Amino acid sequence: MIGLAGIILSLVLLMYLAYRGINVLVLAPILALLAVLAQGDLPILGTYTQVFMAALGRYMVQFFPLFLLGAIFGKLMDDSGSARAISHWIVERVGADRSILAVVLACAVLTYGGVSLFVVAFAVFPVAVALFRESGTPKRLIPGAIALGSFTFTMTALPGTPAIQNAIPSPFFGTDAFAAPGLGLVAALIMFGGGTLWLNWRSRSARTAGEGYSGLAAAPPYPQGGMRPSTVGAAQVGDVPREAPPPAGAEQRSGVPADAQPRPEPGVALAFAPVLLVIAVNWAFLNLAIPAMDTGYLGEPRYGSTNIGAVRGIWSIIVALVVAILFILATSWRAIGDVKKSVNDGTMGSLLPIFNTASEVGYGAVIAGLPAFFVIREAVLNAGGGDPVISLAVAVNVLAGITGSASGGMSIALQTLGSTYAEMAQAANIDPEILHRVSALASGGFDSLPHNGAVITLLAICGLTHRESYADIGMVSVVIPLVALVTVLGLYTVFGSF
């Protein structure tokens, strides 16, 4: 009983202290060892070095290339002007009178193409300000529009998205980024359609009440409640460190760098090309290149005694991002200017996010190894009447909410219970692709609670507070994605995976 209380206290402190802005790199090992102390009969140092650090290292080895390449790609898309060019082109086609739809689509195209949330927010925010001001749409709806396009359906639902949340399940279930495409598209339509309808309804209601672009009173530059961020780093869509602040040089109220100067933008075809390359190369490598390769050597001990099913999803995204990066460098070298700086900034920007997430994985490994965790494990496994798909959805959602991280919560759930779910699914003759898609969808629900780093950073960039904008962020990134997840689970129970 004391051991279980220690786990619960540890989880509560992790949420609260992360919400207060304490770095998870410090929190995760301390709170993991607090739970070990409550257990009473386990070695502290042995648990730290042999369990916590070992799990952290395994995650780093497996997913560091995706964080690194994703951050570099996003930085190059920004510095080449491609991200802004795509945003402006979409706005011109959709029209200023549909400002919310234009912002959502601009964010969606960029994030589906592998551009990080930070880059998307800074590329789209100035455009959104101009559109919302021209159309008289309240500024407080901008974070909701960016959130809908950036870390909902393009992060977890659309088949082939290179987001880390869509890559993590692959090694556990032998799947790839295009798993259960039909169910993913259904979920994406619900998120996109439901979120857009909600934001448009909110806009119409505000106009009816006489509220314009700047109808709200001025607010503090940072979210209240001691939530001022303290670190920075570029991360995969929807998965940023909970402590991340607006990047240096950003104006407190607008989030736009004060010294920013307009830069030339490439033609629209050139701007879209890297985004299309990521998706096309990802698919082609999976379906054409890998089947033609001799991968039998993977079964050798020096290659991890694995198989192609465990690595094909990660390989394909790595190759797609590398090809897209090389294309940008080849076609936009002069436009980028200081290429070395762009690559270096992207590289350094990848470090904090992966260390944060890997630390949470180490924390989860320690908790999962405690005898008291058996009670929690059985409760999660029995959720949904023993159906592994429903149980998996519950586990990932709960842990993503606790950690405030989509990839962190999903990684903890799969590191601790992934093999069990895979075995249960195999015994029940369940297509592993549904496990992949449900894992991804579930990671994008409770992760966006107020203490989530993407939420805090987005509000800081937009110069708004939780009080002003979180109701809309919560609706489009928590409530509606949960509706989409429940719908997918319902379709799965009737039709299976498709």
XYZ file of C-alpha atoms in Angstrom:
498
model
C 0.000 0.000 0.000
C 2.877 2.391 0.813
C 4.504 1.518 -2.506
C 1.328 2.382 -4.436
C 0.982 5.650 -2.504
C 4.590 6.458 -3.423
C 3.841 5.967 -7.126
C 0.748 8.176 -6.940
C 2.619 10.892 -5.003
C 5.443 10.731 -7.515
C 3.044 11.147 -10.450
C 1.204 14.035 -8.792
C 4.464 15.833 -8.055
C 5.656 15.265 -11.623
C 2.532 16.997 -12.963
C 2.539 19.831 -10.453
C 6.239 20.671 -10.496
C 6.450 20.457 -14.291
C 3.429 22.782 -14.411
C 5.404 25.158 -12.201
C 8.260 25.169 -14.705
C 10.855 22.861 -13.120
C 12.939 21.079 -15.741
C 11.930 17.466 -16.312
C 15.591 16.472 -16.623
C 15.849 17.134 -12.893
C 12.342 16.042 -11.961
C 12.211 12.653 -13.649
C 15.088 10.881 -11.846
C 14.331 12.472 -8.465
C 10.654 11.546 -8.518
C 11.358 8.093 -9.885
C 13.710 7.461 -6.984
C 11.127 8.880 -4.569
C 8.803 6.079 -5.661
C 11.655 3.605 -5.184
C 12.208 4.891 -1.639
C 8.526 4.386 -0.847
C 8.891 0.783 -1.974
C 11.486 0.352 0.749
C 13.532 -2.620 -0.404
C 15.132 -1.603 -3.699
C 18.628 -0.130 -4.294
C 18.586 3.573 -5.156
C 21.832 3.873 -7.120
C 21.330 0.567 -8.900
C 17.866 1.597 -10.004
C 19.125 4.940 -11.257
C 22.071 3.675 -13.303
C 20.744 0.289 -14.431
C 17.053 1.023 -14.949
C 16.471 4.762 -15.371
C 19.569 5.539 -17.434
C 19.341 2.310 -19.424
C 15.771 3.107 -20.522
C 16.739 6.717 -21.281
C 19.626 5.495 -23.417
C 17.520 2.999 -25.364
C 15.038 5.701 -26.281
C 17.820 8.065 -27.359
C 19.393 5.404 -29.548
C 16.105 4.586 -31.205
C 14.598 8.018 -31.851
C 17.387 10.606 -31.805
C 17.713 10.659 -35.626
C 14.058 11.654 -35.954
C 14.363 14.518 -33.464
C 17.622 15.700 -35.033
C 16.508 15.560 -38.658
C 13.084 16.984 -37.871
C 14.589 20.003 -36.133
C 17.098 20.671 -38.933
C 14.409 20.300 -41.596
C 12.121 22.718 -39.799
C 14.888 25.275 -39.352
C 15.819 25.115 -43.032
C 12.173 25.477 -44.071
C 12.004 28.599 -41.941
C 15.296 30.164 -42.991
C 14.725 29.443 -46.693
C 11.397 31.290 -46.569
C 9.478 28.193 -47.654
C 7.292 28.075 -44.546
C 6.186 31.690 -45.029
C 5.639 31.202 -48.756
C 3.329 28.251 -48.128
C 1.387 30.221 -45.515
C 0.919 33.219 -47.807
C -0.108 31.065 -50.774
C -2.797 29.292 -48.771
C -4.106 32.575 -47.406
C -4.359 34.031 -50.903
C -6.347 31.018 -52.125
C -8.662 30.680 -49.137
C -9.252 34.392 -48.663
C -9.059 36.769 -45.721
C -12.768 36.325 -45.049
C -12.021 32.730 -44.067
C -9.174 33.645 -41.736
C -9.601 30.702 -39.371
C -9.664 28.129 -42.171
C -6.641 29.740 -43.824
C -4.574 29.575 -40.642
C -5.592 25.976 -39.916
C -4.715 24.837 -43.453
C -1.386 26.682 -43.460
C -0.374 25.024 -40.187
C -1.620 21.630 -41.350
C 0.364 21.639 -44.586
C 3.554 22.632 -42.793
C 3.272 20.161 -39.922
C 2.188 17.284 -42.151
C 5.344 17.982 -44.106
C 7.498 17.599 -40.997
C 7.978 21.220 -39.887
C 8.138 21.679 -36.117
C 5.531 23.536 -34.081
C 7.953 26.352 -33.237
C 8.669 27.080 -36.880
C 4.996 26.821 -37.818
C 3.891 29.140 -35.024
C 6.426 31.827 -35.902
C 5.809 31.507 -39.653
C 2.024 31.595 -39.419
C 1.439 33.911 -36.457
C 2.209 37.206 -38.278
C -0.031 36.096 -41.151
C -2.774 35.165 -38.691
C -2.549 38.571 -37.001
C -3.061 40.367 -40.320
C -5.936 38.093 -41.334
C -7.740 38.197 -38.015
C -7.378 41.965 -37.742
C -8.686 42.496 -41.290
C -11.673 40.186 -40.773
C -12.438 41.434 -37.245
C -11.881 37.982 -35.749
C -10.791 38.066 -32.069
C -7.073 37.610 -31.573
C -7.784 35.201 -28.710
C -8.838 32.593 -31.308
C -5.429 32.532 -33.010
C -3.889 29.955 -30.601
C -6.863 27.649 -31.141
C -6.493 27.871 -34.925
C -2.737 27.214 -34.786
C -3.251 24.349 -32.319
C -5.885 22.732 -34.539
C -3.642 22.810 -37.588
C -0.421 21.946 -35.782
C -0.909 19.304 -33.117
C -4.120 17.427 -33.748
C -4.928 15.577 -36.984
C -1.538 16.139 -38.644
C 0.252 14.834 -35.558
C -1.663 11.637 -34.843
C -4.257 10.830 -37.500
C -3.180 11.456 -41.081
C -1.455 8.412 -42.618
C 2.226 8.978 -43.306
C 2.773 11.974 -41.039
C 6.440 12.119 -39.990
C 5.565 13.312 -36.475
C 7.396 11.414 -33.744
C 4.030 10.359 -32.291
C 3.400 8.404 -35.487
C 6.816 6.758 -35.403
C 7.036 5.570 -31.793
C 4.531 2.671 -32.142
C 6.334 1.144 -35.148
C 9.034 -0.862 -33.310
C 6.494 -2.261 -30.843
C 3.943 -3.460 -33.385
C 5.997 -3.932 -36.566
C 3.989 -1.249 -38.364
C 4.745 1.911 -40.319
C 3.564 5.514 -40.536
C 0.700 4.574 -42.887
C -0.912 2.119 -40.438
C -4.735 1.866 -40.499
C -5.079 4.674 -43.071
C -8.874 4.539 -43.279
C -9.392 4.937 -39.553
C -6.744 7.648 -39.492
C -8.544 9.619 -42.191
C -11.867 9.305 -40.342
C -10.254 10.648 -37.179
C -8.569 13.456 -39.142
C -11.864 14.551 -40.685
C -13.539 14.638 -37.269
C -10.726 16.716 -35.779
C -10.441 19.089 -38.726
C -14.164 19.459 -39.311
C -15.168 19.624 -35.669
C -12.388 22.027 -34.740
C -13.054 24.357 -37.646
C -16.783 24.421 -36.940
C -16.113 25.194 -33.280
C -13.723 28.061 -33.990
C -16.013 29.554 -36.640
C -18.959 29.366 -34.219
C -16.894 31.099 -31.570
C -15.937 33.794 -34.048
C -19.539 34.415 -35.087
C -20.636 34.550 -31.454
C -17.928 37.098 -30.694
C -18.942 39.285 -33.609
C -22.589 39.122 -32.569
C -21.532 40.299 -29.115
C -19.623 43.188 -30.685
C -16.152 41.821 -30.028
C -13.487 42.630 -32.586
C -9.845 41.712 -33.052
C -8.605 43.539 -29.953
C -11.824 43.426 -27.951
C -10.179 41.928 -24.878
C -8.381 43.869 -22.194
C -4.601 43.776 -22.143
C -3.182 40.777 -20.297
C 0.168 39.866 -18.757
C 2.791 38.720 -21.252
C 3.005 35.232 -19.771
C 0.436 32.733 -18.518
C -0.491 33.341 -14.911
C 0.105 30.963 -12.041
C 3.886 30.862 -12.149
C 3.919 29.224 -15.550
C 6.524 31.433 -17.153
C 8.727 29.142 -19.283
C 12.429 28.806 -18.610
C 14.102 26.893 -21.451
C 13.934 26.642 -25.227
C 14.288 24.047 -27.930
C 12.689 23.032 -31.207
C 10.719 19.816 -31.057
C 8.470 17.574 -33.032
C 4.931 18.688 -33.561
C 2.884 18.651 -30.379
C 5.748 17.462 -28.244
C 7.749 20.350 -26.791
C 9.371 20.598 -23.402
C 6.855 21.741 -20.834
C 9.331 24.390 -19.739
C 9.892 25.896 -23.198
C 9.637 29.699 -23.494
C 9.214 31.982 -26.456
C 12.564 32.052 -28.240
C 14.963 34.855 -27.414
C 14.241 38.163 -29.060
C 10.505 37.667 -29.173
C 8.357 40.591 -28.112
C 6.439 39.774 -24.980
C 2.991 40.598 -26.296
C 3.197 39.676 -29.948
C 5.712 36.832 -30.068
C 7.230 38.322 -33.234
C 10.970 39.023 -33.108
C 11.365 42.771 -32.717
C 14.247 42.971 -35.153
C 12.770 40.625 -37.760
C 13.174 41.840 -41.343
C 11.127 40.532 -44.295
C 13.097 38.017 -46.304
C 12.621 36.954 -49.933
C 10.330 33.982 -50.372
C 10.791 31.175 -52.925
C 8.194 30.351 -55.533
C 5.278 28.298 -54.302
C 6.324 25.165 -56.206
C 9.790 25.265 -54.673
C 8.335 25.952 -51.233
C 5.945 22.993 -51.384
C 8.484 20.575 -52.859
C 10.249 19.588 -49.577
C 6.901 18.950 -47.875
C 5.744 16.723 -50.724
C 9.120 14.972 -50.796
C 8.833 13.936 -47.137
C 5.499 12.210 -47.757
C 6.372 10.722 -51.153
C 9.806 9.401 -50.185
C 8.425 7.983 -46.947
C 5.831 5.973 -48.903
C 8.179 4.938 -51.702
C 10.908 3.741 -49.356
C 8.410 1.687 -47.362
C 6.676 0.083 -50.278
C 9.334 -0.068 -52.992
C 12.838 0.155 -51.557
C 12.593 -1.914 -48.375
C 10.907 -4.936 -50.005
C 13.807 -5.055 -52.493
C 16.472 -4.956 -49.769
C 18.199 -7.913 -48.156
C 17.625 -7.304 -44.444
C 18.340 -10.762 -43.072
C 21.472 -9.445 -41.360
C 19.266 -7.662 -38.833
C 18.817 -10.978 -37.047
C 22.497 -11.029 -36.096
C 23.351 -10.063 -32.485
C 25.521 -7.118 -33.553
C 22.471 -5.601 -35.253
C 20.243 -6.101 -32.251
C 18.774 -9.496 -33.186
C 15.768 -7.717 -34.662
C 13.847 -7.772 -37.945
C 12.832 -5.326 -40.641
C 9.331 -4.963 -39.193
C 10.742 -3.319 -36.075
C 12.759 -0.671 -37.917
C 11.103 -0.071 -41.298
C 8.865 2.730 -40.031
C 11.794 4.652 -38.545
C 14.078 3.994 -41.503
C 11.559 5.393 -43.967
C 11.102 8.657 -42.052
C 14.875 9.081 -41.675
C 15.413 8.665 -45.419
C 12.493 10.986 -46.254
C 13.793 13.783 -44.011
C 17.361 13.415 -45.302
C 16.192 13.658 -48.920
C 14.055 16.716 -48.124
C 16.937 18.413 -46.263
C 19.331 17.806 -49.172
C 16.743 19.183 -51.584
C 16.372 22.397 -49.570
C 20.148 22.817 -49.380
C 20.532 22.222 -53.115
C 17.781 24.613 -54.177
C 17.826 27.307 -51.481
C 21.462 27.577 -50.401
C 21.711 31.301 -51.172
C 18.277 32.116 -49.769
C 19.166 30.497 -46.457
C 22.262 32.649 -46.104
C 24.282 31.163 -43.257
C 23.658 27.466 -43.841
C 26.081 26.425 -41.128
C 24.197 28.470 -38.550
C 20.833 27.095 -39.651
C 22.029 23.498 -39.389
C 23.745 24.146 -36.077
C 20.680 25.864 -34.624
C 18.467 22.996 -35.734
C 20.886 20.467 -34.283
C 21.058 22.175 -30.900
C 17.309 22.670 -30.906
C 16.778 18.917 -31.080
C 18.708 18.113 -27.905
C 16.464 19.407 -25.127
C 13.246 17.862 -26.491
C 14.690 14.378 -26.863
C 16.408 14.496 -23.465
C 13.159 15.613 -21.848
C 11.177 12.824 -23.473
C 13.872 10.211 -22.836
C 13.954 11.235 -19.161
C 10.224 10.634 -18.946
C 10.751 7.216 -20.520
C 13.385 6.458 -17.879
C 10.923 7.555 -15.210
C 8.292 5.243 -16.654
C 10.710 2.320 -16.721
C 11.482 2.758 -13.028
C 7.798 3.008 -12.083
C 6.911 0.000 -14.214
C 9.550 -2.089 -12.477
C 8.157 -1.500 -8.977
C 6.101 -4.300 -7.415
C 3.333 -1.818 -6.552
C 2.923 -0.994 -10.248
C 1.326 -4.402 -10.712
C -1.933 -3.011 -9.306
C -1.942 -0.135 -11.804
C -0.952 -2.462 -14.622
C -3.834 -4.825 -13.967
C -6.317 -1.947 -13.736
C -5.172 -0.588 -17.106
C -5.129 -3.990 -18.793
C -8.660 -4.708 -17.591
C -9.995 -1.401 -18.924
C -12.352 -1.988 -21.817
C -13.310 -5.480 -20.740
C -9.929 -6.944 -21.595
C -9.867 -5.609 -25.182
C -6.207 -4.661 -25.779
C -7.099 -1.831 -28.181
C -9.395 -0.043 -25.726
C -7.028 -0.727 -22.855
C -4.155 0.745 -24.876
C -6.190 3.888 -25.604
C -6.834 4.382 -21.887
C -3.211 3.772 -20.882
C -1.681 6.161 -23.414
C -4.217 8.914 -22.749
C -3.767 8.781 -18.989
C 0.030 8.764 -19.127
C 0.134 11.524 -21.768
C -2.049 13.646 -19.509
C 0.107 12.983 -16.461
C 3.378 13.790 -18.221
C 1.986 16.627 -20.344
C 3.717 15.038 -23.317
C 2.230 13.089 -26.213
C 5.398 11.183 -27.062
C 6.442 10.884 -23.415
C 3.124 9.381 -22.304
C 2.964 7.015 -25.258
C 6.578 5.946 -24.787
C 6.006 5.125 -21.122
C 2.873 3.135 -21.954
C 4.521 1.168 -24.761
C 7.826 0.642 -22.961
C 5.989 -0.873 -20.016
C 3.026 -2.604 -21.680
C 3.709 -2.608 -25.432
C 4.825 -6.222 -25.648
C 1.843 -7.301 -23.550
C -0.578 -5.506 -25.865
C 1.132 -6.996 -28.922
C 0.791 -10.509 -27.476
C -2.847 -9.933 -26.515
C -3.619 -8.630 -30.005
C -1.903 -11.571 -31.657
C -3.816 -14.034 -29.476
C -7.095 -12.313 -30.411
C -6.125 -12.093 -34.107
C -6.235 -8.262 -34.019
C -4.446 -6.354 -36.784
C -1.423 -4.606 -35.198
C -2.105 -1.574 -37.401
C -5.080 -0.644 -35.209
C -2.772 -0.730 -32.175
C -0.447 1.694 -33.940
C -3.170 4.135 -34.944
C -4.950 4.037 -31.583
C -1.635 4.612 -29.772
C -0.977 7.698 -31.870
C -4.520 9.046 -31.552
C -4.604 8.467 -27.793
C -1.338 10.347 -27.326
C -3.005 13.477 -28.731
C -5.839 13.777 -26.210
C -5.083 14.515 -22.577
C -1.537 15.540 -23.484
C -2.837 19.045 -24.280
C -4.030 19.827 -20.766
C -2.993 23.290 -19.473
C 0.444 22.141 -18.249
C 1.479 20.890 -21.705
C 4.555 22.596 -23.130
C 3.107 23.108 -26.594
C 0.174 24.952 -25.045
C 2.343 27.147 -22.825
C 4.743 27.987 -25.644
C 1.989 28.696 -28.164
C 0.262 31.104 -25.783
C 3.550 32.874 -25.103
C 4.255 33.238 -28.827
C 0.798 34.714 -29.373
C 1.051 36.961 -26.315
C -2.100 35.553 -24.723
C -2.980 33.808 -21.469
C -4.692 30.562 -20.540
C -7.712 32.549 -19.417
C -8.049 34.225 -22.802
C -7.469 31.292 -25.135
C -7.244 27.902 -23.426
C -10.984 27.128 -23.690
C -10.644 27.001 -27.473
C -7.288 25.207 -27.410
C -8.780 22.616 -25.067
C -11.814 22.090 -27.272
C -9.875 21.570 -30.519
C -6.915 19.645 -29.072
C -8.459 17.668 -26.203
C -12.241 17.301 -26.463
C -12.639 16.844 -30.223
C -9.611 14.498 -30.560
C -11.127 12.366 -27.782
C -14.373 12.254 -29.767
C -12.360 11.146 -32.802
C -10.620 8.450 -30.753
C -13.909 7.109 -29.395
C -15.328 7.075 -32.931
C -12.331 5.102 -34.199
C -12.702 2.620 -31.347
C -16.373 2.222 -32.232
C -15.580 1.635 -35.910
C -12.877 -0.853 -34.959
C -15.281 -2.915 -32.844
C -17.662 -3.164 -35.826
C -15.395 -3.270 -38.888
C -11.925 -4.016 -37.535
C -8.890 -2.205 -38.905
C -8.962 -0.530 -42.304
